[in-house]
Coordinates of C-alpha atoms (C1' of nucleotides) in Angstrom, one line a residue:
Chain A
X101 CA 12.4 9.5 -10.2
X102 CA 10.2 12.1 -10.9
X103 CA 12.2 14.2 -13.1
X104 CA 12.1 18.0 -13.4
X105 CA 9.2 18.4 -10.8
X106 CA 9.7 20.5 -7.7
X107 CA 9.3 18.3 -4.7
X108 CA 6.1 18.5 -2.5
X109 CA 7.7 19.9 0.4
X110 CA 10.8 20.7 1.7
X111 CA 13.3 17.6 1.1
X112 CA 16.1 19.0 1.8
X113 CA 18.5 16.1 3.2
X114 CA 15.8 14.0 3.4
X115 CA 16.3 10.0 2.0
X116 CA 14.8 9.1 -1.0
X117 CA 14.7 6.3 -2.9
X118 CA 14.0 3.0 -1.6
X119 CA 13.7 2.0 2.3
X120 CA 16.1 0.5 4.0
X121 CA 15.2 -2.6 6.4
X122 CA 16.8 0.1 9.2
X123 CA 14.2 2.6 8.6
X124 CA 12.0 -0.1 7.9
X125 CA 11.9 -1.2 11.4
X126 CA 11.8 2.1 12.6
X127 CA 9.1 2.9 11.2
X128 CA 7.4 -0.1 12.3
X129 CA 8.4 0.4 15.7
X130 CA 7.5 4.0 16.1
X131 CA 3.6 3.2 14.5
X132 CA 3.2 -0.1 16.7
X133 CA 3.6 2.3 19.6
X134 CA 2.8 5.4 19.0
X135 CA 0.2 5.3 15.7
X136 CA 0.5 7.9 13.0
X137 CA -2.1 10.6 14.3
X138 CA 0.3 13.3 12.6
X139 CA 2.2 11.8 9.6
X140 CA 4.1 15.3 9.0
X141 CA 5.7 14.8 12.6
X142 CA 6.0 11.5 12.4
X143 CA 9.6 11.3 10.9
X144 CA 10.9 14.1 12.8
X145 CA 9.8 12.0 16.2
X146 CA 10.7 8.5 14.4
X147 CA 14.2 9.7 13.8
X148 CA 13.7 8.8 10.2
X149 CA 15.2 11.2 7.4
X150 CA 11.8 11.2 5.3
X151 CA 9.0 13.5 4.4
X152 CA 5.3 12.2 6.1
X153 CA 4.1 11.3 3.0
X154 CA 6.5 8.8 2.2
X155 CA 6.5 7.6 5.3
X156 CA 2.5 6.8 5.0
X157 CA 3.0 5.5 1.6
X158 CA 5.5 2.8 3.5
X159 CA 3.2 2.1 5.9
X160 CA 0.3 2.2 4.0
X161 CA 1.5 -0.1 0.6
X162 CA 4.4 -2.1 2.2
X163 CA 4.3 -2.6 6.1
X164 CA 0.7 -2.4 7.3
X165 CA 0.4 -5.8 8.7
X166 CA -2.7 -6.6 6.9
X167 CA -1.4 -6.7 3.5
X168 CA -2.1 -9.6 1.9
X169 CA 1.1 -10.4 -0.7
X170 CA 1.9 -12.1 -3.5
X171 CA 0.4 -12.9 -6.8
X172 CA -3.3 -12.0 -7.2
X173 CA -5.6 -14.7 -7.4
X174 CA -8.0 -15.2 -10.3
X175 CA -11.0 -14.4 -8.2
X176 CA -8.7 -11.3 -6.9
X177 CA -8.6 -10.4 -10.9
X178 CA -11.9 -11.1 -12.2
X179 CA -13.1 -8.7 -8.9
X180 CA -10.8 -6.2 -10.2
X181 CA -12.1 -6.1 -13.8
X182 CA -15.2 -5.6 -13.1
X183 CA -14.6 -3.3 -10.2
X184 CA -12.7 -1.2 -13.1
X185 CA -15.4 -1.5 -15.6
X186 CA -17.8 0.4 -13.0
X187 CA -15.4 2.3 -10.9
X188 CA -12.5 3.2 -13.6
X189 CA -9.2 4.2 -12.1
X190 CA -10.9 4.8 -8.5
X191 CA -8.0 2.8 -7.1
X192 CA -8.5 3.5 -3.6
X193 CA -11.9 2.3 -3.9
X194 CA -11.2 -0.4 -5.4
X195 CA -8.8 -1.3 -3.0
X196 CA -11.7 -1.0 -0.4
X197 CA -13.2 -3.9 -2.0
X198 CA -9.8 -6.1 -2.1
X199 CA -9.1 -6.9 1.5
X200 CA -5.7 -7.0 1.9
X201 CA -4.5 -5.3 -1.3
X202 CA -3.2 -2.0 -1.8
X203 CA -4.6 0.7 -4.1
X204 CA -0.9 0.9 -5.3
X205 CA -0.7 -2.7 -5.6
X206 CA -3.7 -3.0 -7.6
X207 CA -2.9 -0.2 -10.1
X208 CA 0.2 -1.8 -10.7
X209 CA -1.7 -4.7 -11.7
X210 CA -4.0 -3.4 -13.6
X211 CA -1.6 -1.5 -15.6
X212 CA 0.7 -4.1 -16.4
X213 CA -1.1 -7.3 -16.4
X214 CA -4.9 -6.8 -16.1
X215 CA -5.5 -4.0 -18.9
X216 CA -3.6 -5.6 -21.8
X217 CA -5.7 -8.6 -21.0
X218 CA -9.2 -7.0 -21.0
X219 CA -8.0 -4.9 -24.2
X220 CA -7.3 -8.2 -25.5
X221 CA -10.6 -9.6 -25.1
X222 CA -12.6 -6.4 -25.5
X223 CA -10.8 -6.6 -29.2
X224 CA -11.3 -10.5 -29.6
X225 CA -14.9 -9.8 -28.7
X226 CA -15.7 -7.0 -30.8
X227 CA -14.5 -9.3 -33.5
X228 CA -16.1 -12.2 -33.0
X229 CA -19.8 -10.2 -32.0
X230 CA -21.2 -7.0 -32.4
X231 CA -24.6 -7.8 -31.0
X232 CA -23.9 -5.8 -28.0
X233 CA -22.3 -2.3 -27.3
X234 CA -18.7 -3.1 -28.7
X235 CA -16.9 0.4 -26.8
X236 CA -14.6 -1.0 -24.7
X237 CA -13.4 1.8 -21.7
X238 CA -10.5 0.4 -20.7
X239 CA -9.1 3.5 -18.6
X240 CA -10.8 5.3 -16.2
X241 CA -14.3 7.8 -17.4
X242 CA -12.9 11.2 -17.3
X243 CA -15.4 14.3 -17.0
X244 CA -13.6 15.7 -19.8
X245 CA -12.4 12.8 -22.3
X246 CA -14.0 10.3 -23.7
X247 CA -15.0 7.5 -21.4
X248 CA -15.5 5.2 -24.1
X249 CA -12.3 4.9 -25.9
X250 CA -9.2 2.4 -25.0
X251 CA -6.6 5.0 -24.1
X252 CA -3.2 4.0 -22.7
X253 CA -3.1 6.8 -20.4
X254 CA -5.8 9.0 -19.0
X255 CA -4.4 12.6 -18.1
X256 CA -3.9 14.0 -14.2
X257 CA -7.5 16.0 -15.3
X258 CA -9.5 13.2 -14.9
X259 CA -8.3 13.2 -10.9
X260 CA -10.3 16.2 -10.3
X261 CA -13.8 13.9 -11.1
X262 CA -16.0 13.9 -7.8
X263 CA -18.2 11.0 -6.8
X264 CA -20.9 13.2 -7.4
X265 CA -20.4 13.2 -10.9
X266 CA -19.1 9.5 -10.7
X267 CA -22.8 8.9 -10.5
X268 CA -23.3 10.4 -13.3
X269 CA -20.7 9.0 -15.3
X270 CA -21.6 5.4 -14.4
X271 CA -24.6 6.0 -16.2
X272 CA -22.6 6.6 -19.2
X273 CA -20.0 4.0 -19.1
X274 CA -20.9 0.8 -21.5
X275 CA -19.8 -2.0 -20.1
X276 CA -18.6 -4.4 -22.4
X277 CA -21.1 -7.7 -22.5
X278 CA -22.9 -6.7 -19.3
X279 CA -25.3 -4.5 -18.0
X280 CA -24.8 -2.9 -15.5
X281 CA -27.0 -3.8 -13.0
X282 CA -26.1 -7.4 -13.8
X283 CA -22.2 -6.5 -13.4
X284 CA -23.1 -5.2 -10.1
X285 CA -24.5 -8.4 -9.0
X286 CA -21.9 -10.4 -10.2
X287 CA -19.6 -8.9 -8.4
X288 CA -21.4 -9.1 -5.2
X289 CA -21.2 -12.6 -5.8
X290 CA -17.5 -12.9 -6.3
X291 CA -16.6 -10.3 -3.7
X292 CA -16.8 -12.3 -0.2
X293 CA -19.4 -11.6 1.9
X294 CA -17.7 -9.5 4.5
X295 CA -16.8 -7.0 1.9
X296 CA -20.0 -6.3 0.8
X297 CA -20.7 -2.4 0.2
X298 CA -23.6 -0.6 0.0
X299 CA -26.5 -2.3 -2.0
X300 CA -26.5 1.0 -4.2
X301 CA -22.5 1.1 -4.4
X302 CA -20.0 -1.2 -5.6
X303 CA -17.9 0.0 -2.9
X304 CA -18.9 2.9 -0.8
X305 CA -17.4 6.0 -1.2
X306 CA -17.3 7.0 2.3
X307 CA -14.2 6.2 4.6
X308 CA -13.9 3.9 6.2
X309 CA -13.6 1.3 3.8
X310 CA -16.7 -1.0 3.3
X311 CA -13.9 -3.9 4.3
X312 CA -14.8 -3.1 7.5
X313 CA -17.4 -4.9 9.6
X314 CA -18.2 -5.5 13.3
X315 CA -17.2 -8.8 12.4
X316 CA -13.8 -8.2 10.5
X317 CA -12.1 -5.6 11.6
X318 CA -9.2 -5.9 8.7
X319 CA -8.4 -2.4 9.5
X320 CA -7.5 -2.8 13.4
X321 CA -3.9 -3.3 12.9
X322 CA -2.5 -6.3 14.9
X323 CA 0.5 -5.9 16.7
X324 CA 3.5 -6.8 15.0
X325 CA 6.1 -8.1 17.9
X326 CA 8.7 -5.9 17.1
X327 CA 13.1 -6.9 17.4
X328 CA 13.4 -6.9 21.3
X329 CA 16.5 -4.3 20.8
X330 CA 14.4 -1.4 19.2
X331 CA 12.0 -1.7 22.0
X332 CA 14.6 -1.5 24.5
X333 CA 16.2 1.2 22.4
X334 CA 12.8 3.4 22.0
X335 CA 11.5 2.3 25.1
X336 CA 13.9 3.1 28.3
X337 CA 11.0 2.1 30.9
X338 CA 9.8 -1.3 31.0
X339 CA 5.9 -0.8 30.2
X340 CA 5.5 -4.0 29.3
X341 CA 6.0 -3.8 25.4
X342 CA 5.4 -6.7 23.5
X343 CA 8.4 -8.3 22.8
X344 CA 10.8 -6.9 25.5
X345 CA 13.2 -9.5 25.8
X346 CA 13.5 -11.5 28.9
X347 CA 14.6 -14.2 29.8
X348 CA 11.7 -17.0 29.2
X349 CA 9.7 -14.4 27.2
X350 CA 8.2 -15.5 24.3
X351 CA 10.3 -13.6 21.9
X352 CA 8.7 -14.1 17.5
X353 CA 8.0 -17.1 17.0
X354 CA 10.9 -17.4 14.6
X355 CA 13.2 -16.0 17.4
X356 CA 15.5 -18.8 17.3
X357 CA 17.3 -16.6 15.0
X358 CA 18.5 -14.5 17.3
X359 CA 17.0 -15.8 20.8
X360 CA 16.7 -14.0 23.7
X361 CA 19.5 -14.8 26.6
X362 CA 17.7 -13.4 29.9
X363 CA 19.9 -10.3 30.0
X364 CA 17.5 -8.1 27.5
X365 CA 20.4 -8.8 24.8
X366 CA 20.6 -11.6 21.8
X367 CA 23.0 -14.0 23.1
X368 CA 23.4 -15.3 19.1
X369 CA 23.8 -11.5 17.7
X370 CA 26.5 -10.4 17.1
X371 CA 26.9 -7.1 15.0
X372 CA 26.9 -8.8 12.2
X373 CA 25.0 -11.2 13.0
X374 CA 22.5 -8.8 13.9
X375 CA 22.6 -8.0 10.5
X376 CA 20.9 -11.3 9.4
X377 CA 18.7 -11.6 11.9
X378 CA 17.2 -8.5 11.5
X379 CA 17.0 -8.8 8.1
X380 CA 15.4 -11.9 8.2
X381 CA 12.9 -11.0 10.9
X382 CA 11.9 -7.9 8.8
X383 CA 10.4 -10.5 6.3
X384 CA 8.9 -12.2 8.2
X385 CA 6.9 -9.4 9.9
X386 CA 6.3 -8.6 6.9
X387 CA 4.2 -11.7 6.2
X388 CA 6.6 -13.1 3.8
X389 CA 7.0 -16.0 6.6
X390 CA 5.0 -18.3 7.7
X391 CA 4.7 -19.5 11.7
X392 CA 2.6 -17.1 13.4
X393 CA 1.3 -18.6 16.3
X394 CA 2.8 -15.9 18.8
X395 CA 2.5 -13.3 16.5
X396 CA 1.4 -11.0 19.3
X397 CA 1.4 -11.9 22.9
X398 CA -2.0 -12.4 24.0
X399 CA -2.5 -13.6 27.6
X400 CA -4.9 -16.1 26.6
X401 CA -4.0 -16.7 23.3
X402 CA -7.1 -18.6 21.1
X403 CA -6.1 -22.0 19.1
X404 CA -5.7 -21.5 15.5
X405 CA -8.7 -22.8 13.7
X406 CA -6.7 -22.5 10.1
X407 CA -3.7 -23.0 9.3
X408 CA -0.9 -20.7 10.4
X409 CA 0.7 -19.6 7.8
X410 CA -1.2 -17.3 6.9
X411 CA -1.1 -14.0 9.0
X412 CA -4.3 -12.3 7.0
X413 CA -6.3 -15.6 8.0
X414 CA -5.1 -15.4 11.5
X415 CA -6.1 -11.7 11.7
X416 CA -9.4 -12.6 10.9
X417 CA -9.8 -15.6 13.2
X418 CA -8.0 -13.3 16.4
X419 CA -9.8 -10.3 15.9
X420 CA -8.8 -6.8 16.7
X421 CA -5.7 -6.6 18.8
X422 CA -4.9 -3.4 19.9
X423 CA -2.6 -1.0 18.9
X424 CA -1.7 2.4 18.9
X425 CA -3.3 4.1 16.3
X426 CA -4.6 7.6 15.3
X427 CA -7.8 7.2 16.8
X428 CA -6.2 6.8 20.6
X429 CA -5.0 9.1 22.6
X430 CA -1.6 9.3 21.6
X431 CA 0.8 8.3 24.4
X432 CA 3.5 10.8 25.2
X433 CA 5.6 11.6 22.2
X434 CA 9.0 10.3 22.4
X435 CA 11.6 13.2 22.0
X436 CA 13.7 12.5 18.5
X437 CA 16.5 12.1 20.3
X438 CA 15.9 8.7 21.9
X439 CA 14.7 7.5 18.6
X440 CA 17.9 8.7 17.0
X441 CA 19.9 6.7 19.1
X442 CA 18.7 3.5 17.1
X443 CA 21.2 2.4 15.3
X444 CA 21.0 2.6 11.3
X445 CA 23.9 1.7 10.4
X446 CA 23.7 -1.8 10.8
Chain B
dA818 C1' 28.5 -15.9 -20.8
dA819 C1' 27.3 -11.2 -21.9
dT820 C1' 24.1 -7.9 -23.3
dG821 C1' 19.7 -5.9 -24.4
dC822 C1' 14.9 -5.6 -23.5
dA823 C1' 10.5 -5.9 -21.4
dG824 C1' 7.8 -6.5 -17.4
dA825 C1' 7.0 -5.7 -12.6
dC826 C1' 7.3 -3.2 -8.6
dA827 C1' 8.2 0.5 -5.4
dA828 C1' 8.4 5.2 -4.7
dC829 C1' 7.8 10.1 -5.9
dC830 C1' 5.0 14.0 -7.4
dG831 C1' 1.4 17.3 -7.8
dC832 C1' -3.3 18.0 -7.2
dC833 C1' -7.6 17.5 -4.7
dT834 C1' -10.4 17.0 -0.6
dC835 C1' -11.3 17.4 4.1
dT836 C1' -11.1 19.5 8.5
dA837 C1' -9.8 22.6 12.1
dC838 C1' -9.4 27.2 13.3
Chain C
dC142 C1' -17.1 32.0 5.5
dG143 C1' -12.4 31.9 4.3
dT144 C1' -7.8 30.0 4.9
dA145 C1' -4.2 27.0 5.9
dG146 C1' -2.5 22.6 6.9
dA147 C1' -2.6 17.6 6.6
dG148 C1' -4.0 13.5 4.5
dG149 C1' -5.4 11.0 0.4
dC150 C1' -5.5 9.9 -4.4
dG151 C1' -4.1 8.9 -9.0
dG152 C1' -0.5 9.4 -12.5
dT153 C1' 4.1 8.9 -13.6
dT154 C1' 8.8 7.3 -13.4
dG155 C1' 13.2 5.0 -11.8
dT156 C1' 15.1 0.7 -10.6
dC157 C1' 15.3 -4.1 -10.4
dT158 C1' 14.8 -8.7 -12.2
dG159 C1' 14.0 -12.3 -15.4
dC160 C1' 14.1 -13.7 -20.0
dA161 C1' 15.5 -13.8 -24.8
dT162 C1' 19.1 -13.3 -28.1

DNA sequence: AATGCAGACAACCGCCTCTAC
DNA sequence: CGTAGAGGCGGTTGTCTGCAT
């Protein structure tokens, strides 16, 4: 990856590559308790051999809890479209607007499903009428390109654009078929209602994301119930961390994988075992399972209205839960050394 | 059954922006 | 007001996987 370029910062014997489910979990584990106010210091105190920024592109693309995955629904495309057709490769922003997706996720749709498929049709139209404007941008409006032609790729200079000039260059992007104004509501209409934006914006510009409403706080990240033995291992005192195991504790709802004995230890895990289990459990906080009903302990937990399987849906019905996050006063930093005693080499 | 190819995805990189000092 | 540091963004690339030959 990323041949012949320096790196960012200094790497030197730090992982690269892909994440293991170890640091995975660690990672996990470290934000559930202790946020990411600093992500530069938040390997070094999470005992994980990575630079900050890869650790917040984990985070951010893979384990935030809110990440809705899978395959992208038709509605989910046709909002991207025409989210492109106004916003170009603003993928962040566009992601702001597609609760639940990524702005990694959704450039790596648009680049290798959604962009042949709208240069497809841009062509099939231009061919079959002309009445309208036939230039098709398929790439991103670029101060200094063109922001009319079909390019494959748009250079790195076309990241220096502002939204002030965004402005600007709306007014000169032709959108295929539509006017603008009528793209705009159109895709008010298809985006749901708590996503809504600005009346003057597709999708606001200013952080936080217009996802966000008193209503739906998408953003709050829920607590995921983290593997009993990292809390234990990170955690020496017993502050009542979700998850601690003990004996009648609701452990994951899924915890009959490796269940909880009384003794703060996995009666079923052995070390390799353990493997499995952990594995397995990984998955499934990473919403790749389904039962959810304990996902976090709440003392009065609320009745599902929807169906469980679904943890986005159950996010929205629970509300905010609360979890350490940059925003709160960070609790005491844990020194690297207790976090390096969790095992990685599992 | 083995191999090659193309698509999909995850991760890295450098640059830009924002904010604190 | 200038500077430095950190976070964020968009482009690019390596690897994996499924499919075709």
């Amino acid at each position: 990856m990323g041949k012949g370029r320096a790196p960012c910062c200094a790497k030197v014997g730090l992982n690269k590559g892909s994440w293991t489910p170890e640091e995975d979990m660690r990672l996990i584990a470290y934000i559930q308790k202790y946020g990411h106010a600093n992500w530069r210091a938040l390997p070094k105190q999470a005992g994980l051999l990575r630079c900050g920024k890869s650790c917040r592109l984990r985070w951010i693309n893979y384990l935030r809890p809110d990440l809705k995955r899978g395959n992208f629904t038709a509605e989910e495309e046709e909002t991207l479209i025409k989210l492109h057709n106004m916003l170009g490769n603003k993928w962040s922003k566009i992601a702001a607007c597609l609760p639940g997706r990524t702005d990694n996720e959704i450039k790596n749709v648009w680049n290798t499903h959604l962009k042949k498929r709208v240069a497809d049709s841009a062509a099939g139209e231009k061919k079959n009428k002309c009445k309208k404007k036939t230039t098709v941008r398929v790439d991103a409006p670029s101060p200094s390109s063109s922001t009319t032609t079909a390019t494959t790729n748009s250079s790195s200079a076309d990241s220096g654009d502002t939204s002030n000039n965004e402005e600007t260059e709306l007014d000169k992007i032709e959108i295929p078929m539509l006017d603008f104004a009528f793209e705009l509501d159109m895709l008010l209409d298809t985006v749901p209602p708590e996503t809504h934006c600005a009346p003057t914006s597709p999708c606001s510009s200013a952080s936080p994301p217009c996802v966000v409403d008193d209503d739906n706080e998408l953003l709050d990240l829920p607590e995921i119930d983290i593997v009993p033995e990292l809390w234990n291992i990170i955690d020496d005192d017993d502050d009542g961390i979700p998850g601690a195991c003990a004996e009648g504790t609701p452990q994951a709802p899924w915890s009959n994988a490796a269940p909880c004995d009384g003794n703060g230890t996995e009666a079923a895990a052995t070390a390799d075992d353990g493997k499995d289990w952990w594995l397995e459990d990984l998955e499934r906080e990473l919403g790749l399972w389904g039962p959810i009903e304990d996902y976090q302990y709440q003392p009065d937990p609320q009745p599902l209205p929807g169906p469980v399987d679904d943890p986005l849906s159950y996010y929205f019905e629970a509300g905010p839960v609360v979890v350490a996050t940059s925003s709160l006063e960070p609790e005491p930093q844990p020194s690297a050394a207790v976090l390096t005693d969790i095992p990685m080499g599992l």
